[in-house]
Coordinates of C-alpha atoms and ligand atoms in Angstrom, one line a residue:
M1 CA 21.9 -10.0 7.6
T2 CA 18.3 -10.9 8.4
V3 CA 16.3 -7.9 9.4
K4 CA 14.0 -8.3 12.4
V5 CA 10.6 -6.9 11.6
A6 CA 7.8 -6.2 14.1
I7 CA 4.2 -5.4 13.0
N8 CA 2.2 -3.0 15.2
G9 CA -1.5 -3.4 14.3
Y10 CA -2.4 -6.7 12.7
G11 CA -5.4 -5.8 10.6
T12 CA -6.0 -5.5 6.8
I13 CA -2.5 -4.2 6.0
G14 CA -0.5 -5.6 9.0
K15 CA -1.4 -9.2 8.4
R16 CA -0.5 -8.9 4.7
V17 CA 2.9 -7.2 5.4
A18 CA 3.7 -10.0 8.0
D19 CA 3.1 -12.7 5.4
A20 CA 5.1 -10.8 2.7
V21 CA 8.0 -10.3 5.1
S22 CA 7.9 -14.0 5.8
V23 CA 8.5 -15.0 2.2
Q24 CA 11.7 -12.8 1.9
D25 CA 15.1 -14.4 2.6
D26 CA 16.6 -11.2 4.1
M27 CA 14.0 -10.4 6.7
E28 CA 11.8 -12.2 9.3
I29 CA 8.9 -11.4 11.6
I30 CA 9.8 -11.3 15.2
G31 CA 6.3 -10.5 16.5
V32 CA 3.0 -8.9 15.8
A33 CA 1.0 -6.7 18.1
K34 CA -2.7 -6.9 18.7
T35 CA -5.0 -5.0 21.0
R36 CA -7.9 -7.5 21.1
P37 CA -8.0 -11.3 21.3
N38 CA -10.1 -11.6 18.1
F39 CA -9.9 -14.2 15.3
E40 CA -7.0 -12.3 13.7
A41 CA -4.9 -12.7 16.9
F42 CA -5.6 -16.4 17.0
M43 CA -4.9 -16.8 13.3
A44 CA -1.5 -14.9 13.8
K45 CA -0.7 -17.4 16.5
K46 CA -1.7 -20.3 14.3
K47 CA 0.6 -19.0 11.6
G48 CA 3.5 -19.1 14.1
Y49 CA 3.8 -15.4 14.8
D50 CA 4.6 -14.3 18.3
V51 CA 1.8 -12.1 19.5
F52 CA 2.4 -9.0 21.7
A53 CA 0.0 -6.6 23.2
P54 CA -0.1 -3.2 25.0
E55 CA 0.8 -3.8 28.7
D56 CA -2.8 -3.1 29.9
R57 CA -4.3 -5.5 27.4
I58 CA -2.2 -8.6 28.2
K59 CA -4.4 -9.9 31.0
G60 CA -7.5 -9.6 28.9
M61 CA -5.8 -11.5 26.1
E62 CA -4.6 -14.3 28.4
K63 CA -8.1 -14.5 29.9
A64 CA -9.3 -15.3 26.4
N65 CA -6.8 -18.1 26.2
L66 CA -4.5 -16.2 23.8
E67 CA -0.8 -16.7 24.7
V68 CA 1.0 -13.4 24.7
E69 CA 4.8 -13.1 24.4
G70 CA 5.0 -9.7 26.1
S71 CA 4.3 -6.0 25.8
I72 CA 4.8 -3.8 22.7
D73 CA 7.9 -2.5 24.4
D74 CA 9.2 -6.1 24.6
M75 CA 8.5 -6.6 20.9
L76 CA 10.3 -3.4 20.0
E77 CA 13.3 -4.5 21.9
R78 CA 13.7 -7.5 19.6
A79 CA 13.1 -5.5 16.4
D80 CA 15.3 -3.6 13.9
V81 CA 12.3 -2.0 12.3
V82 CA 8.6 -1.8 13.1
V83 CA 5.9 -1.5 10.5
D84 CA 3.1 0.5 12.1
C85 CA -0.2 -0.7 10.6
T86 CA -2.6 0.8 13.2
P87 CA -5.6 2.7 12.0
G88 CA -4.9 6.2 10.5
G89 CA -4.1 8.8 13.1
I90 CA -3.1 6.2 15.8
G91 CA 0.3 5.6 14.4
E92 CA 1.3 9.2 15.1
K93 CA 1.0 8.6 18.8
N94 CA 3.5 5.7 18.6
K95 CA 6.4 7.8 17.3
S96 CA 7.8 8.6 20.7
I97 CA 7.6 4.9 21.7
Y98 CA 9.6 4.0 18.6
E99 CA 12.1 6.8 19.2
K100 CA 12.6 5.7 22.8
A101 CA 13.1 2.1 21.7
G102 CA 15.6 3.2 19.1
V103 CA 13.8 1.3 16.4
K104 CA 13.2 2.4 12.8
A105 CA 9.6 2.8 11.8
I106 CA 7.4 2.7 8.8
W107 CA 3.9 4.2 8.8
Q108 CA 1.1 3.8 6.3
G109 CA -0.9 6.3 4.2
G110 CA -3.4 7.1 6.9
E111 CA -0.7 9.2 8.6
D112 CA 0.5 12.6 7.5
H113 CA 3.7 13.0 5.5
E114 CA 5.2 15.3 8.2
L115 CA 5.2 12.4 10.7
A116 CA 8.0 10.5 8.8
G117 CA 9.3 13.3 6.6
C118 CA 9.7 10.8 3.7
S119 CA 6.8 9.5 1.7
F120 CA 7.7 6.4 -0.2
N121 CA 6.9 4.6 -3.5
A122 CA 9.6 2.0 -4.5
Q123 CA 9.6 2.8 -8.2
S124 CA 9.5 6.6 -7.7
N125 CA 11.9 7.5 -4.8
Y126 CA 13.6 4.4 -3.4
E127 CA 16.9 6.3 -2.9
E128 CA 15.2 8.9 -0.6
A129 CA 14.5 6.1 2.0
I130 CA 18.0 4.6 2.1
G131 CA 19.2 4.6 5.7
R132 CA 16.3 6.7 7.0
D133 CA 14.8 6.0 10.5
F134 CA 11.3 7.0 9.5
V135 CA 9.3 6.4 6.3
R136 CA 5.7 6.6 5.3
V137 CA 4.4 4.2 2.6
V138 CA 1.8 6.2 0.8
S139 CA -1.9 5.1 0.6
C140 CA -3.2 2.6 -1.9
N141 CA -4.5 5.3 -4.3
T142 CA -1.3 7.3 -4.1
T143 CA 0.8 4.2 -4.7
G144 CA -1.3 3.3 -7.7
L145 CA -1.0 6.8 -9.2
C146 CA 2.8 7.1 -8.6
R147 CA 3.3 3.7 -10.3
V148 CA 2.0 5.1 -13.6
I149 CA 2.9 8.8 -13.3
K150 CA 6.6 8.3 -12.6
P151 CA 7.4 6.2 -15.8
L152 CA 5.2 8.4 -17.9
D153 CA 6.9 11.5 -16.6
D154 CA 10.4 10.0 -17.1
E155 CA 9.5 9.0 -20.7
F156 CA 7.3 11.7 -22.1
G157 CA 7.1 14.4 -19.3
V158 CA 3.7 14.9 -17.5
N159 CA 2.6 18.5 -18.1
K160 CA -0.5 17.9 -15.9
A161 CA -2.5 15.0 -14.5
R162 CA -6.2 15.1 -13.7
V163 CA -7.6 12.0 -12.0
T164 CA -11.1 10.9 -10.9
L165 CA -10.9 8.3 -8.1
M166 CA -13.9 6.1 -7.6
R167 CA -13.3 4.6 -4.2
R168 CA -14.6 1.5 -2.5
A169 CA -16.6 2.5 0.5
A170 CA -15.2 -0.2 2.9
D171 CA -12.9 -3.2 2.9
P172 CA -14.7 -6.6 2.6
G173 CA -14.3 -7.4 6.3
D174 CA -15.4 -4.0 7.5
I175 CA -19.0 -3.9 8.8
K176 CA -18.9 -0.3 10.0
K177 CA -18.4 1.9 6.9
G178 CA -20.6 2.8 4.0
P179 CA -22.6 3.9 2.1
I180 CA -24.5 0.7 1.0
N181 CA -26.9 2.5 -1.3
A182 CA -25.5 5.8 -2.5
I183 CA -22.7 7.5 -4.4
V184 CA -21.0 10.0 -2.2
P185 CA -18.9 12.9 -3.5
N186 CA -16.1 12.8 -1.0
P187 CA -14.7 15.3 -0.4
I188 CA -17.2 17.8 -1.8
K189 CA -14.7 20.6 -1.6
L190 CA -12.4 20.1 -4.5
P191 CA -9.7 19.1 -5.4
S192 CA -9.3 16.1 -3.1
H193 CA -6.3 15.4 -0.9
H194 CA -5.0 12.7 -3.2
G195 CA -3.3 15.0 -5.6
P196 CA -1.2 16.7 -2.9
D197 CA -0.4 13.3 -1.5
V198 CA 1.1 12.2 -4.9
K199 CA 3.3 15.4 -4.6
T200 CA 4.8 14.2 -1.3
V201 CA 6.5 11.5 -3.5
L202 CA 6.7 13.3 -6.8
P203 CA 6.8 17.0 -5.9
G204 CA 7.2 18.3 -9.5
I205 CA 4.0 16.8 -10.8
D206 CA 1.0 19.1 -11.6
I207 CA -1.9 16.9 -10.4
A208 CA -5.4 17.5 -9.3
T209 CA -7.9 14.8 -8.2
T210 CA -11.6 14.4 -7.4
A211 CA -13.0 11.5 -5.5
V212 CA -16.3 9.7 -4.9
K213 CA -17.2 6.8 -2.6
L214 CA -19.2 3.9 -4.1
P215 CA -21.1 1.1 -2.4
T216 CA -18.5 -1.6 -3.2
T217 CA -15.7 -3.3 -1.4
L218 CA -13.9 -4.5 -4.5
M219 CA -11.1 -2.1 -5.5
H220 CA -10.8 1.5 -6.4
L221 CA -11.2 2.6 -10.1
H222 CA -9.2 5.6 -11.4
T223 CA -10.0 7.5 -14.6
V224 CA -6.6 8.9 -15.5
N225 CA -6.2 11.9 -17.8
M226 CA -2.9 13.5 -18.6
E227 CA -1.3 16.1 -20.8
L228 CA 2.1 14.9 -21.8
N229 CA 5.0 17.1 -22.9
S230 CA 6.0 15.1 -25.9
E231 CA 3.7 13.7 -28.6
C232 CA 3.2 10.0 -28.4
T233 CA 0.8 7.3 -29.5
A234 CA -1.4 5.1 -27.4
E235 CA 0.8 2.2 -28.5
E236 CA 3.9 3.8 -27.1
V237 CA 2.1 4.4 -23.7
E238 CA 0.9 0.8 -23.7
A239 CA 4.5 -0.4 -24.4
L240 CA 5.8 1.7 -21.6
L241 CA 3.2 0.5 -19.0
A242 CA 3.7 -3.1 -20.2
R243 CA 7.4 -2.8 -19.0
Q244 CA 6.3 -1.8 -15.4
S245 CA 6.5 -4.9 -13.1
R246 CA 3.7 -3.7 -10.8
V247 CA 1.3 -2.9 -13.6
R248 CA -0.8 -5.7 -15.0
F249 CA -3.0 -5.3 -18.1
V250 CA -6.5 -6.7 -17.9
G251 CA -8.8 -7.6 -20.7
Q252 CA -9.9 -11.1 -21.9
G253 CA -13.5 -10.3 -20.9
I254 CA -12.6 -8.5 -17.7
T255 CA -14.9 -5.5 -17.7
S256 CA -15.2 -4.8 -14.0
T257 CA -13.4 -4.8 -10.6
A258 CA -15.5 -7.9 -9.7
E259 CA -13.9 -9.9 -12.5
V260 CA -10.4 -8.7 -11.6
M261 CA -11.0 -10.0 -8.1
E262 CA -12.3 -13.3 -9.5
M263 CA -9.1 -13.6 -11.6
A264 CA -7.1 -13.1 -8.4
R265 CA -9.0 -15.9 -6.8
D266 CA -8.4 -18.1 -9.9
M267 CA -4.7 -17.3 -9.6
N268 CA -4.7 -18.7 -6.1
R269 CA -3.3 -15.4 -4.8
P270 CA -3.3 -15.2 -1.0
R271 CA -6.5 -13.5 0.3
C272 CA -7.2 -13.0 -3.5
D273 CA -4.8 -10.1 -3.4
M274 CA -4.0 -8.1 -6.6
W275 CA -0.7 -6.4 -5.8
E276 CA -0.4 -4.7 -9.2
N277 CA -2.2 -1.8 -10.8
C278 CA -4.8 -3.3 -13.1
V279 CA -4.8 -1.2 -16.3
W280 CA -7.4 -1.8 -19.0
N281 CA -4.9 -1.6 -21.9
E282 CA -7.8 -1.3 -24.3
S283 CA -8.8 2.0 -22.6
I284 CA -5.4 3.6 -23.2
T285 CA -6.3 6.4 -25.6
I286 CA -4.8 9.6 -27.0
Y287 CA -7.7 12.0 -27.7
E288 CA -7.0 15.5 -28.9
G289 CA -3.4 15.2 -27.7
E290 CA -4.3 14.0 -24.2
L291 CA -3.9 10.6 -22.6
Y292 CA -6.8 8.7 -21.0
F293 CA -7.0 5.3 -19.3
F294 CA -8.7 3.3 -16.6
Q295 CA -6.9 1.4 -13.8
G296 CA -8.2 -0.7 -10.9
I297 CA -6.4 -0.6 -7.6
H298 CA -6.8 -3.3 -5.0
Q299 CA -6.8 -1.2 -1.8
E300 CA -6.0 -4.0 0.6
S301 CA -2.8 -5.2 -1.1
D302 CA -1.1 -2.8 -3.6
V303 CA 1.0 -1.2 -0.8
I304 CA 2.3 -4.5 0.6
P305 CA 5.3 -5.0 -1.7
E306 CA 6.1 -1.3 -1.2
N307 CA 6.5 -1.9 2.6
I308 CA 9.0 -4.7 1.8
D309 CA 11.1 -2.4 -0.4
A310 CA 10.9 0.4 2.3
I311 CA 12.4 -2.0 4.8
R312 CA 15.3 -2.9 2.5
A313 CA 16.0 0.8 1.7
M314 CA 15.9 1.9 5.4
M315 CA 18.0 -1.0 6.5
E316 CA 20.4 -0.4 3.6
I317 CA 20.5 -4.1 2.7
E318 CA 19.9 -3.1 -1.0
K319 CA 20.8 0.3 -2.3
D320 CA 19.5 -0.3 -5.8
G321 CA 15.7 0.2 -5.9
T322 CA 15.3 -1.8 -9.1
K323 CA 17.0 -4.8 -7.6
S324 CA 14.8 -4.6 -4.4
V325 CA 11.6 -4.4 -6.5
S326 CA 12.7 -7.5 -8.5
K327 CA 13.6 -9.4 -5.3
T328 CA 10.3 -8.5 -3.6
N329 CA 8.3 -9.4 -6.7
K330 CA 10.0 -12.7 -7.1
A331 CA 9.5 -13.8 -3.5
M332 CA 5.8 -12.7 -3.5
G333 CA 5.0 -14.1 -7.0
I334 CA 4.3 -10.8 -8.7
Ligands
NAD401 P1 -7.4 -2.1 10.2 O1 -8.4 -1.4 11.0 O2 -7.8 -3.2 9.3 O3 -6.3 -2.7 11.1 C1 -5.7 -1.9 12.2 C2 -5.3 -2.9 13.2 O4 -4.6 -2.1 14.3 C3 -6.4 -3.7 13.9 O5 -6.0 -5.0 14.1 C4 -6.6 -3.0 15.2 O6 -7.1 -3.9 16.2 C5 -5.2 -2.5 15.6 N1 -5.1 -1.4 16.5 C6 -6.0 -0.5 16.7 N2 -5.5 0.4 17.7 C7 -4.2 0.0 17.9 C8 -3.2 0.4 18.8 N3 -3.4 1.5 19.6 N4 -2.1 -0.3 18.9 C9 -1.9 -1.4 18.1 N5 -2.8 -1.8 17.3 C10 -4.0 -1.2 17.2 O7 -6.7 -0.9 9.4 P2 -5.9 -1.0 8.0 O8 -7.0 -0.9 6.9 O9 -5.0 -2.2 8.0 O10 -5.2 0.4 8.0 C11 -3.9 0.5 8.6 C12 -3.2 1.7 7.9 O11 -3.0 1.4 6.6 C13 -3.9 3.0 8.0 O12 -3.0 4.1 8.0 C14 -4.6 3.0 6.6 O13 -4.9 4.3 6.2 C15 -3.5 2.4 5.8 N6 -4.0 1.8 4.5 C16 -5.2 1.1 4.5 C17 -5.6 0.5 3.3 C18 -6.9 -0.2 3.2 O14 -7.5 -0.2 2.2 N7 -7.3 -0.9 4.2 C19 -4.9 0.7 2.1 C20 -3.7 1.4 2.2 C21 -3.2 1.9 3.4

């Protein structure tokens, strides 16, 4: 069975999900929806994707010489599952359209957990998404946290996690957000929403987070601190994280997120994406019984393989999460 996938919202996340679907052998892109005839719409066309648009935008698109296949309703008619990658808060409004079309839907981390009723991270709760109609793939930060908390909890038990998130202010192609010359505690009222978001996937975890925005576009950086239930050494933690397929150790002179991105360029990764958590293994420390380490999270791309696994679980084409993760990784080159 080849699953027919539609992408609604072809921006930072949408275009990456489309390309990741295209390299899998059990799913295909049947169309992507754009609202504006901008360069991304023309690039989608050039890549061979059928472009759809909201009914009232089609004329404008055609006026700009962009060939449109039809409306979003037309696109949904052809699809088994739609991956909604519209800006946070917009996806919610699309739920009734998807219900009416009888199509399964995946939303992204900008939407609330309640919208889908299932928040997803492949290595943490794949089984929960099997056969579901609606799933939300959690945000880049939450994905990055789940990927390390889940195995540490399984192996040693996480008594509590305390994380400081240093967040990029904007994506590289985003000219509207900031700051460009300040460090912004955000939110000022603590703890931040990221901890509760992790609990939508891993409800049993005691986690609290703080977050600041920094004038950079290159990745988020997490300072992770945990109290574990069983005594362990830094070497044991390092060995455990080394076994996680979506965790990559960085060192060899990499001392910043800029160098991580440069390595992704050197690896010829598409769009210089870094799908894995980048953990500085040298930073893994047990100090007075508590675990500490740094990890970098590439906000534009770490959720992409998770969307692929969510499709497989919802469509029930693979019931074993470990097998889906391996298949996704192999096809994408992780
Ligand atoms: P984006 O702004 O880059 O892309 C959104 C796309 O949706 C744009 O192409 C826009 O033209 C289109 N769009 C806007 N309104 C639309 C509508 N009504 N119907 C159809 N398309 C519409 O946004 P993004 O960064 O890709 O974020 C998408 C989702 O992914 C959000 O929920 C966000 O929180 C989440 N997310 C973003 C990142 C990130 O770092 N960019 C990381 C993880 C998750």
